[in-house]
Amino acid sequence: MNRAFKFRIYPNSFQQELISKTFGCVRFVHNRMLGEKIEYYNECGQSLKVTPAKYKREYEFLKEVDSLALANAQLNLEVAYRNFFRNKSFGFPKYKSKKNERKSYTTNLVNGNIRIDDGMLVLPKLGKVRIKQHRSIPEDYKLKSVTVSQSASGKHHVAILYEYDYIVKPKPIEKIVGLDFSMKELYISSEDTKPNYPGYYRQSLHKLARLQRALSKMTKYSNNYRKQRNKIAKLHEHIANQRKDFLHKQSRQIANAYDCVAIEDLNMKGMSQALNFGKSVSDNGWGIFVSFLDYKLLEDGKVLIKVDKWFPSSKTCSVCGAIKKELSMSERIYQCDCGNVLDRDVNAAINIKNEALRLLSVA
């Protein structure tokens, strides 16, 4: 299995300049290769394979950066290109913009050129870079690659990918829970439990509005403008880190407590657009929560079941199975002719759990 460890690094001024140059070269190579591919396909109707080595003769500055970073740019473009022609839902590869504040490049381990040595990370071309290593790495893990990135606030991070041998032993399903998506609480379980989700973005709206108001009055691209943009980026980064910390803790609690978790397979992007709940859905972080929960359960040999999004979990009675034809969003209490009176979301969570049990019995 593979596992990535993310650490913050503190490059010196020379290393920062070289990292920025590598970002630019990776973007340059990606755009040139994509442009040639498009031009060749329009002329000949066939795919063209190009390599970064082709451009090094003409552009000497490409020789100053890590060659594996350029090679990975080529591989990533090839994968994106093939995915588009196999499945149009992936979208056609796009040109990389210089204005994108989030930048990254990936380099691979070759002959021990990458290693962590006494609080320093050794990287190709950069040499030793100071690293904030907040967790130890097991000795049997094998390093594969490193992705160097820069956030919108200007901070540098590395994601170090390791490979390790791990045999997942499936656990017998004894405890199962259903989770129904909730805009306010993140989820409501079939056992009527709900996390006290703080809504970090909503809490910071006033401060964010004040910072953006000040930005709007500044001269574009002036020094003060750039400083103010950096303050806004830092605030957004802080909100995202708060959200991820909360979602990691919640997903770990559920993965430890249950052998099987059932959820609805929701399209969060479509939901935010259709219902005009963009801010609430984004602040909720349900999609991130599901991805965290998925890999945690997988590592523990447990199961995540996604119930079809068209399954009428809210309209179905969890006691008798009757389905209501009409159920408005304002009705928060589910009432059935059989006498079942239950919170609407708890009723839906129980139905999701029961549907997961049915799917397990069929399988």
mmCIF file of C-alpha atoms in Angstrom:
data_model
loop_
_atom_site.group_PDB
_atom_site.id
_atom_site.type_symbol
_atom_site.label_atom_id
_atom_site.label_comp_id
_atom_site.label_asym_id
_atom_site.label_seq_id
_atom_site.Cartn_x
_atom_site.Cartn_y
_atom_site.Cartn_z
ATOM 1 C CA MET A 1 0.000 0.000 0.000
ATOM 2 C CA ASN A 2 0.975 3.639 -0.381
ATOM 3 C CA ARG A 3 0.904 6.367 2.235
ATOM 4 C CA ALA A 4 1.846 10.033 2.013
ATOM 5 C CA PHE A 5 3.268 12.134 4.853
ATOM 6 C CA LYS A 6 2.871 15.896 4.538
ATOM 7 C CA PHE A 7 5.410 18.169 6.220
ATOM 8 C CA ARG A 8 6.196 21.853 6.085
ATOM 9 C CA ILE A 9 9.630 22.884 4.810
ATOM 10 C CA TYR A 10 11.621 26.087 5.280
ATOM 11 C CA PRO A 11 13.810 26.706 2.214
ATOM 12 C CA ASN A 12 16.393 29.498 2.261
ATOM 13 C CA SER A 13 16.291 32.350 -0.254
ATOM 14 C CA PHE A 14 18.352 30.452 -2.871
ATOM 15 C CA GLN A 15 16.179 27.341 -2.506
ATOM 16 C CA GLN A 16 12.987 29.408 -2.724
ATOM 17 C CA GLU A 17 14.201 30.930 -5.976
ATOM 18 C CA LEU A 18 15.051 27.501 -7.388
ATOM 19 C CA ILE A 19 11.687 26.076 -6.308
ATOM 20 C CA SER A 20 9.898 28.971 -8.019
ATOM 21 C CA LYS A 21 11.990 28.389 -11.146
ATOM 22 C CA THR A 22 11.063 24.685 -11.111
ATOM 23 C CA PHE A 23 7.363 25.567 -10.819
ATOM 24 C CA GLY A 24 7.740 27.848 -13.833
ATOM 25 C CA CYS A 25 9.639 25.257 -15.896
ATOM 26 C CA VAL A 26 7.068 22.558 -15.130
ATOM 27 C CA ARG A 27 4.280 24.927 -16.187
ATOM 28 C CA PHE A 28 6.217 25.938 -19.325
ATOM 29 C CA VAL A 29 6.862 22.324 -20.390
ATOM 30 C CA HIS A 30 3.241 21.312 -19.719
ATOM 31 C CA ASN A 31 1.862 24.165 -21.822
ATOM 32 C CA ARG A 32 4.301 23.629 -24.705
ATOM 33 C CA MET A 33 3.596 19.888 -24.865
ATOM 34 C CA LEU A 34 -0.158 20.421 -24.665
ATOM 35 C CA GLY A 35 -0.023 23.069 -27.406
ATOM 36 C CA GLU A 36 1.925 20.769 -29.740
ATOM 37 C CA LYS A 37 -0.406 17.850 -29.002
ATOM 38 C CA ILE A 38 -3.467 19.936 -29.869
ATOM 39 C CA GLU A 39 -1.864 21.301 -33.057
ATOM 40 C CA TYR A 40 -0.726 17.845 -34.226
ATOM 41 C CA TYR A 41 -4.122 16.274 -33.492
ATOM 42 C CA ASN A 42 -5.935 19.004 -35.458
ATOM 43 C CA GLU A 43 -3.632 18.454 -38.449
ATOM 44 C CA CYS A 44 -3.245 14.669 -38.443
ATOM 45 C CA GLY A 45 -6.006 13.345 -36.193
ATOM 46 C CA GLN A 46 -3.473 11.388 -34.157
ATOM 47 C CA SER A 47 -1.837 11.726 -30.757
ATOM 48 C CA LEU A 48 1.697 13.137 -30.551
ATOM 49 C CA LYS A 49 4.171 11.999 -27.910
ATOM 50 C CA VAL A 50 6.673 14.678 -26.890
ATOM 51 C CA THR A 51 9.294 14.742 -24.137
ATOM 52 C CA PRO A 52 10.872 17.606 -22.149
ATOM 53 C CA ALA A 53 14.294 16.697 -23.601
ATOM 54 C CA LYS A 54 13.130 18.167 -26.904
ATOM 55 C CA TYR A 55 12.966 21.667 -25.409
ATOM 56 C CA LYS A 56 16.253 21.608 -23.486
ATOM 57 C CA ARG A 57 18.279 22.263 -26.645
ATOM 58 C CA GLU A 58 16.385 25.464 -27.336
ATOM 59 C CA TYR A 59 15.706 26.604 -23.758
ATOM 60 C CA GLU A 60 18.836 26.329 -21.638
ATOM 61 C CA PHE A 61 17.054 27.310 -18.413
ATOM 62 C CA LEU A 62 15.294 23.920 -18.374
ATOM 63 C CA LYS A 63 18.661 22.309 -17.567
ATOM 64 C CA GLU A 64 18.888 24.238 -14.298
ATOM 65 C CA VAL A 65 15.978 22.432 -12.620
ATOM 66 C CA ASP A 66 15.266 18.831 -11.608
ATOM 67 C CA SER A 67 14.822 16.748 -14.780
ATOM 68 C CA LEU A 68 12.497 14.295 -13.001
ATOM 69 C CA ALA A 69 10.107 17.148 -12.229
ATOM 70 C CA LEU A 70 9.820 17.814 -15.963
ATOM 71 C CA ALA A 71 9.451 14.095 -16.697
ATOM 72 C CA ASN A 72 6.569 13.866 -14.218
ATOM 73 C CA ALA A 73 4.899 16.840 -15.913
ATOM 74 C CA GLN A 74 5.003 14.846 -19.150
ATOM 75 C CA LEU A 75 3.596 11.703 -17.487
ATOM 76 C CA ASN A 76 0.772 13.647 -15.824
ATOM 77 C CA LEU A 77 -0.172 15.246 -19.133
ATOM 78 C CA GLU A 78 -0.169 11.858 -20.899
ATOM 79 C CA VAL A 79 -2.477 10.408 -18.227
ATOM 80 C CA ALA A 80 -4.858 13.383 -18.444
ATOM 81 C CA TYR A 81 -4.852 13.176 -22.250
ATOM 82 C CA ARG A 82 -5.638 9.437 -22.291
ATOM 83 C CA ASN A 83 -8.329 9.796 -19.638
ATOM 84 C CA PHE A 84 -10.148 12.392 -21.716
ATOM 85 C CA PHE A 85 -10.340 10.171 -24.812
ATOM 86 C CA ARG A 86 -11.428 7.196 -22.706
ATOM 87 C CA ASN A 87 -14.043 9.104 -20.735
ATOM 88 C CA LYS A 88 -15.141 12.620 -21.687
ATOM 89 C CA SER A 89 -16.302 13.290 -18.114
ATOM 90 C CA PHE A 90 -12.654 13.810 -17.115
ATOM 91 C CA GLY A 91 -12.506 16.977 -19.206
ATOM 92 C CA PHE A 92 -9.804 18.028 -21.651
ATOM 93 C CA PRO A 93 -6.379 18.965 -20.175
ATOM 94 C CA LYS A 94 -6.029 22.691 -19.534
ATOM 95 C CA TYR A 95 -3.149 25.094 -19.832
ATOM 96 C CA LYS A 96 -1.509 25.984 -16.524
ATOM 97 C CA SER A 97 -1.835 29.648 -15.590
ATOM 98 C CA LYS A 98 0.995 31.680 -14.133
ATOM 99 C CA LYS A 99 -1.575 33.429 -11.929
ATOM 100 C CA ASN A 100 -2.490 30.215 -10.110
ATOM 101 C CA GLU A 101 -1.236 30.742 -6.558
ATOM 102 C CA ARG A 102 -1.069 27.021 -5.752
ATOM 103 C CA LYS A 103 1.935 25.444 -7.425
ATOM 104 C CA SER A 104 3.603 22.028 -7.193
ATOM 105 C CA TYR A 105 6.033 19.612 -8.813
ATOM 106 C CA THR A 106 6.877 15.953 -8.202
ATOM 107 C CA THR A 107 10.275 14.264 -8.216
ATOM 108 C CA ASN A 108 11.171 10.589 -7.762
ATOM 109 C CA LEU A 109 13.715 8.666 -5.731
ATOM 110 C CA VAL A 110 16.699 7.583 -7.849
ATOM 111 C CA ASN A 111 19.900 6.163 -6.297
ATOM 112 C CA GLY A 112 19.200 7.666 -2.886
ATOM 113 C CA ASN A 113 18.874 11.258 -4.131
ATOM 114 C CA ILE A 114 16.019 11.885 -1.637
ATOM 115 C CA ARG A 115 16.296 11.216 2.099
ATOM 116 C CA ILE A 116 15.512 12.646 5.525
ATOM 117 C CA ASP A 117 18.689 13.261 7.467
ATOM 118 C CA ASP A 118 18.778 14.785 10.972
ATOM 119 C CA GLY A 119 15.874 17.213 10.579
ATOM 120 C CA MET A 120 16.769 18.007 6.976
ATOM 121 C CA LEU A 121 15.190 16.780 3.750
ATOM 122 C CA VAL A 122 17.644 16.208 0.909
ATOM 123 C CA LEU A 123 16.093 16.969 -2.500
ATOM 124 C CA PRO A 124 17.569 16.965 -6.021
ATOM 125 C CA LYS A 125 19.100 20.337 -7.002
ATOM 126 C CA LEU A 126 17.931 21.923 -3.723
ATOM 127 C CA GLY A 127 20.215 20.013 -1.372
ATOM 128 C CA LYS A 128 19.329 20.014 2.339
ATOM 129 C CA VAL A 129 16.080 21.783 3.219
ATOM 130 C CA ARG A 130 14.945 22.303 6.803
ATOM 131 C CA ILE A 131 11.795 20.296 7.526
ATOM 132 C CA LYS A 132 9.265 20.293 10.347
ATOM 133 C CA GLN A 133 8.808 16.547 10.884
ATOM 134 C CA HIS A 134 5.928 16.139 13.316
ATOM 135 C CA ARG A 135 5.654 12.346 13.082
ATOM 136 C CA SER A 136 8.094 9.473 12.726
ATOM 137 C CA ILE A 137 8.201 7.227 9.658
ATOM 138 C CA PRO A 138 8.471 3.429 10.160
ATOM 139 C CA GLU A 139 11.778 1.945 9.047
ATOM 140 C CA ASP A 140 10.175 -0.631 6.748
ATOM 141 C CA TYR A 141 8.517 2.094 4.628
ATOM 142 C CA LYS A 142 10.137 2.604 1.206
ATOM 143 C CA LEU A 143 10.285 6.160 -0.146
ATOM 144 C CA LYS A 144 8.953 6.543 -3.694
ATOM 145 C CA SER A 145 8.482 10.213 -4.547
ATOM 146 C CA VAL A 146 8.177 13.732 -3.157
ATOM 147 C CA THR A 147 5.770 16.477 -4.200
ATOM 148 C CA VAL A 148 6.898 20.011 -3.376
ATOM 149 C CA SER A 149 4.042 22.517 -3.186
ATOM 150 C CA GLN A 150 3.411 26.145 -2.371
ATOM 151 C CA SER A 151 0.131 27.308 -0.868
ATOM 152 C CA ALA A 152 -1.635 30.557 -1.723
ATOM 153 C CA SER A 153 -0.189 32.093 1.450
ATOM 154 C CA GLY A 154 3.364 31.342 0.262
ATOM 155 C CA LYS A 155 4.098 28.441 2.634
ATOM 156 C CA HIS A 156 6.067 25.480 1.256
ATOM 157 C CA HIS A 157 5.145 21.865 1.959
ATOM 158 C CA VAL A 158 6.275 18.422 0.850
ATOM 159 C CA ALA A 159 4.146 15.302 0.485
ATOM 160 C CA ILE A 160 6.463 12.310 0.794
ATOM 161 C CA LEU A 161 4.997 9.130 -0.704
ATOM 162 C CA TYR A 162 5.997 5.810 0.858
ATOM 163 C CA GLU A 163 5.254 2.214 -0.096
ATOM 164 C CA TYR A 164 4.796 -0.470 2.539
ATOM 165 C CA ASP A 165 3.623 -4.055 2.827
ATOM 166 C CA TYR A 166 0.266 -4.327 4.510
ATOM 167 C CA ILE A 167 -2.223 -7.164 4.314
ATOM 168 C CA VAL A 168 -5.761 -6.002 4.997
ATOM 169 C CA LYS A 169 -7.632 -8.567 7.064
ATOM 170 C CA PRO A 170 -11.406 -8.187 6.575
ATOM 171 C CA LYS A 171 -13.249 -7.919 9.870
ATOM 172 C CA PRO A 172 -16.619 -9.574 10.450
ATOM 173 C CA ILE A 173 -19.441 -7.052 10.306
ATOM 174 C CA GLU A 174 -20.999 -6.862 13.744
ATOM 175 C CA LYS A 175 -21.695 -3.170 14.235
ATOM 176 C CA ILE A 176 -23.193 -1.120 11.408
ATOM 177 C CA VAL A 177 -24.366 2.479 11.301
ATOM 178 C CA GLY A 178 -26.169 4.628 8.766
ATOM 179 C CA LEU A 179 -25.210 8.280 8.278
ATOM 180 C CA ASP A 180 -27.514 10.825 6.684
ATOM 181 C CA PHE A 181 -25.972 14.040 5.343
ATOM 182 C CA SER A 182 -26.921 17.129 7.327
ATOM 183 C CA MET A 183 -26.143 20.676 6.262
ATOM 184 C CA LYS A 184 -25.922 21.879 9.850
ATOM 185 C CA GLU A 185 -24.406 18.991 11.838
ATOM 186 C CA LEU A 186 -22.355 17.257 9.058
ATOM 187 C CA TYR A 187 -24.305 14.023 9.602
ATOM 188 C CA ILE A 188 -27.025 12.418 11.723
ATOM 189 C CA SER A 189 -26.574 8.731 12.514
ATOM 190 C CA SER A 190 -29.136 5.954 12.730
ATOM 191 C CA GLU A 191 -28.463 5.976 16.494
ATOM 192 C CA ASP A 192 -29.520 9.655 16.677
ATOM 193 C CA THR A 193 -26.018 11.007 17.282
ATOM 194 C CA LYS A 194 -24.718 14.148 15.605
ATOM 195 C CA PRO A 195 -21.398 16.006 15.803
ATOM 196 C CA ASN A 196 -21.360 19.593 16.995
ATOM 197 C CA TYR A 197 -19.961 21.038 13.769
ATOM 198 C CA PRO A 198 -18.676 24.584 14.387
ATOM 199 C CA GLY A 199 -19.030 25.899 10.817
ATOM 200 C CA TYR A 200 -15.579 27.437 10.611
ATOM 201 C CA TYR A 201 -16.202 29.372 7.408
ATOM 202 C CA ARG A 202 -19.378 30.981 8.773
ATOM 203 C CA GLN A 203 -17.512 31.966 11.940
ATOM 204 C CA SER A 204 -14.842 33.774 9.910
ATOM 205 C CA LEU A 205 -17.172 35.524 7.435
ATOM 206 C CA HIS A 206 -17.052 38.863 9.258
ATOM 207 C CA LYS A 207 -13.246 38.920 9.400
ATOM 208 C CA LEU A 208 -12.998 37.737 5.786
ATOM 209 C CA ALA A 209 -15.379 40.465 4.606
ATOM 210 C CA ARG A 210 -13.346 43.123 6.433
ATOM 211 C CA LEU A 211 -10.104 41.933 4.802
ATOM 212 C CA GLN A 212 -11.658 41.760 1.338
ATOM 213 C CA ARG A 213 -13.209 45.205 1.746
ATOM 214 C CA ALA A 214 -9.781 46.628 2.517
ATOM 215 C CA LEU A 215 -8.329 44.796 -0.505
ATOM 216 C CA SER A 216 -10.915 46.312 -2.848
ATOM 217 C CA LYS A 217 -9.705 49.826 -1.970
ATOM 218 C CA MET A 218 -6.041 49.142 -2.770
ATOM 219 C CA THR A 219 -4.196 49.659 -6.053
ATOM 220 C CA LYS A 220 -4.023 46.351 -7.900
ATOM 221 C CA TYR A 221 -0.705 44.476 -7.700
ATOM 222 C CA SER A 222 0.881 47.106 -5.437
ATOM 223 C CA ASN A 223 2.933 45.942 -2.421
ATOM 224 C CA ASN A 224 0.063 46.640 -0.019
ATOM 225 C CA TYR A 225 -2.308 44.775 -2.357
ATOM 226 C CA ARG A 226 -0.061 41.703 -2.324
ATOM 227 C CA LYS A 227 0.286 41.838 1.467
ATOM 228 C CA GLN A 228 -3.488 42.049 1.894
ATOM 229 C CA ARG A 229 -4.052 39.140 -0.502
ATOM 230 C CA ASN A 230 -1.590 37.140 1.571
ATOM 231 C CA LYS A 231 -3.604 37.874 4.735
ATOM 232 C CA ILE A 232 -6.773 36.634 3.027
ATOM 233 C CA ALA A 233 -5.000 33.499 1.768
ATOM 234 C CA LYS A 234 -3.723 32.770 5.283
ATOM 235 C CA LEU A 235 -7.229 33.076 6.699
ATOM 236 C CA HIS A 236 -8.649 30.705 4.063
ATOM 237 C CA GLU A 237 -5.816 28.280 4.802
ATOM 238 C CA HIS A 238 -6.548 28.474 8.535
ATOM 239 C CA ILE A 239 -10.249 27.717 7.934
ATOM 240 C CA ALA A 240 -9.377 24.741 5.713
ATOM 241 C CA ASN A 241 -6.989 23.352 8.334
ATOM 242 C CA GLN A 242 -9.627 23.702 11.063
ATOM 243 C CA ARG A 243 -12.156 21.881 8.894
ATOM 244 C CA LYS A 244 -9.758 19.050 8.013
ATOM 245 C CA ASP A 245 -8.756 18.584 11.654
ATOM 246 C CA PHE A 246 -12.412 18.253 12.677
ATOM 247 C CA LEU A 247 -13.224 15.848 9.816
ATOM 248 C CA HIS A 248 -10.170 13.675 10.555
ATOM 249 C CA LYS A 249 -11.231 13.308 14.194
ATOM 250 C CA GLN A 250 -14.864 12.535 13.328
ATOM 251 C CA SER A 251 -13.959 9.955 10.671
ATOM 252 C CA ARG A 252 -11.488 8.277 13.052
ATOM 253 C CA GLN A 253 -14.121 8.010 15.799
ATOM 254 C CA ILE A 254 -16.598 6.349 13.439
ATOM 255 C CA ALA A 255 -13.970 4.029 11.899
ATOM 256 C CA ASN A 256 -12.977 2.860 15.378
ATOM 257 C CA ALA A 257 -16.557 2.335 16.575
ATOM 258 C CA TYR A 258 -18.168 0.496 13.617
ATOM 259 C CA ASP A 259 -17.367 -2.355 11.235
ATOM 260 C CA CYS A 260 -19.576 -1.045 8.433
ATOM 261 C CA VAL A 261 -20.718 2.493 7.618
ATOM 262 C CA ALA A 262 -23.551 3.229 5.186
ATOM 263 C CA ILE A 263 -23.998 6.606 3.479
ATOM 264 C CA GLU A 264 -25.828 8.020 0.473
ATOM 265 C CA ASP A 265 -23.815 8.445 -2.729
ATOM 266 C CA LEU A 266 -24.465 12.179 -3.076
ATOM 267 C CA ASN A 267 -23.286 14.597 -5.764
ATOM 268 C CA MET A 268 -22.221 17.478 -3.530
ATOM 269 C CA LYS A 269 -21.257 19.808 -6.386
ATOM 270 C CA GLY A 270 -24.616 19.335 -8.070
ATOM 271 C CA MET A 271 -26.431 19.766 -4.763
ATOM 272 C CA SER A 272 -24.698 23.057 -3.995
ATOM 273 C CA GLN A 273 -25.608 24.428 -7.445
ATOM 274 C CA ALA A 274 -29.166 23.100 -7.621
ATOM 275 C CA LEU A 275 -30.200 24.143 -4.116
ATOM 276 C CA ASN A 276 -28.150 27.356 -4.037
ATOM 277 C CA PHE A 277 -26.431 26.193 -0.836
ATOM 278 C CA GLY A 278 -22.877 26.640 -2.129
ATOM 279 C CA LYS A 279 -21.389 28.179 1.020
ATOM 280 C CA SER A 280 -23.110 25.767 3.392
ATOM 281 C CA VAL A 281 -22.170 22.668 1.387
ATOM 282 C CA SER A 282 -18.543 23.798 0.999
ATOM 283 C CA ASP A 283 -18.228 24.678 4.676
ATOM 284 C CA ASN A 284 -19.726 21.327 5.619
ATOM 285 C CA GLY A 285 -16.960 19.333 3.902
ATOM 286 C CA TRP A 286 -19.012 16.153 3.419
ATOM 287 C CA GLY A 287 -16.987 15.021 0.400
ATOM 288 C CA ILE A 288 -13.700 15.336 2.310
ATOM 289 C CA PHE A 289 -15.266 13.536 5.264
ATOM 290 C CA VAL A 290 -16.312 10.610 3.045
ATOM 291 C CA SER A 291 -12.820 10.274 1.524
ATOM 292 C CA PHE A 292 -11.226 10.322 5.006
ATOM 293 C CA LEU A 293 -13.727 7.742 6.246
ATOM 294 C CA ASP A 294 -13.203 5.540 3.179
ATOM 295 C CA TYR A 295 -9.435 5.084 3.542
ATOM 296 C CA LYS A 296 -9.589 4.727 7.340
ATOM 297 C CA LEU A 297 -12.152 1.925 7.078
ATOM 298 C CA LEU A 298 -10.177 0.266 4.272
ATOM 299 C CA GLU A 299 -6.965 0.208 6.335
ATOM 300 C CA ASP A 300 -8.863 -1.401 9.235
ATOM 301 C CA GLY A 301 -10.450 -4.074 7.034
ATOM 302 C CA LYS A 302 -13.890 -2.510 7.403
ATOM 303 C CA VAL A 303 -16.544 -1.557 4.841
ATOM 304 C CA LEU A 304 -18.044 1.674 3.498
ATOM 305 C CA ILE A 305 -21.300 1.144 1.602
ATOM 306 C CA LYS A 306 -22.687 3.894 -0.631
ATOM 307 C CA VAL A 307 -26.438 3.637 -1.088
ATOM 308 C CA ASP A 308 -27.834 4.856 -4.417
ATOM 309 C CA LYS A 309 -28.640 8.574 -4.320
ATOM 310 C CA TRP A 310 -32.120 7.894 -5.756
ATOM 311 C CA PHE A 311 -33.016 5.603 -2.848
ATOM 312 C CA PRO A 312 -35.987 7.352 -1.082
ATOM 313 C CA SER A 313 -34.428 7.350 2.386
ATOM 314 C CA SER A 314 -36.286 10.470 3.571
ATOM 315 C CA LYS A 315 -39.715 9.464 2.235
ATOM 316 C CA THR A 316 -39.669 5.842 3.450
ATOM 317 C CA CYS A 317 -40.999 4.846 6.869
ATOM 318 C CA SER A 318 -38.258 3.031 8.796
ATOM 319 C CA VAL A 319 -40.870 0.889 10.603
ATOM 320 C CA CYS A 320 -43.425 -0.283 8.024
ATOM 321 C CA GLY A 321 -41.638 0.599 4.774
ATOM 322 C CA ALA A 322 -44.414 2.807 3.388
ATOM 323 C CA ILE A 323 -43.296 5.587 1.058
ATOM 324 C CA LYS A 324 -44.716 9.095 1.192
ATOM 325 C CA LYS A 325 -45.338 10.615 -2.220
ATOM 326 C CA GLU A 326 -44.919 14.175 -0.976
ATOM 327 C CA LEU A 327 -42.482 15.342 1.710
ATOM 328 C CA SER A 328 -41.437 18.983 1.780
ATOM 329 C CA MET A 329 -38.090 20.209 3.114
ATOM 330 C CA SER A 330 -39.898 22.125 5.866
ATOM 331 C CA GLU A 331 -41.260 18.890 7.421
ATOM 332 C CA ARG A 332 -38.583 17.986 9.976
ATOM 333 C CA ILE A 333 -40.669 15.307 11.749
ATOM 334 C CA TYR A 334 -41.593 12.146 9.837
ATOM 335 C CA GLN A 335 -45.107 10.923 10.638
ATOM 336 C CA CYS A 336 -46.518 7.684 9.246
ATOM 337 C CA ASP A 337 -49.995 6.145 9.401
ATOM 338 C CA CYS A 338 -48.488 3.168 11.230
ATOM 339 C CA GLY A 339 -47.799 5.413 14.211
ATOM 340 C CA ASN A 340 -44.116 6.027 13.578
ATOM 341 C CA VAL A 341 -43.173 9.577 14.628
ATOM 342 C CA LEU A 342 -39.471 10.269 14.248
ATOM 343 C CA ASP A 343 -36.999 12.995 13.375
ATOM 344 C CA ARG A 344 -36.826 13.167 9.591
ATOM 345 C CA ASP A 345 -33.018 12.794 9.417
ATOM 346 C CA VAL A 346 -32.864 9.957 11.950
ATOM 347 C CA ASN A 347 -35.556 8.127 9.970
ATOM 348 C CA ALA A 348 -33.483 8.579 6.791
ATOM 349 C CA ALA A 349 -30.319 7.331 8.511
ATOM 350 C CA ILE A 350 -32.126 4.188 9.706
ATOM 351 C CA ASN A 351 -33.372 3.549 6.155
ATOM 352 C CA ILE A 352 -29.812 3.951 4.809
ATOM 353 C CA LYS A 353 -28.606 1.420 7.377
ATOM 354 C CA ASN A 354 -31.408 -1.044 6.486
ATOM 355 C CA GLU A 355 -30.657 -0.688 2.759
ATOM 356 C CA ALA A 356 -26.982 -1.418 3.440
ATOM 357 C CA LEU A 357 -27.969 -4.565 5.374
ATOM 358 C CA ARG A 358 -30.088 -5.645 2.406
ATOM 359 C CA LEU A 359 -27.193 -5.072 -0.011
ATOM 360 C CA LEU A 360 -24.869 -7.072 2.244
ATOM 361 C CA SER A 361 -27.310 -9.998 2.374
ATOM 362 C CA VAL A 362 -27.636 -10.009 -1.443
ATOM 363 C CA ALA A 363 -23.855 -9.940 -1.868
#
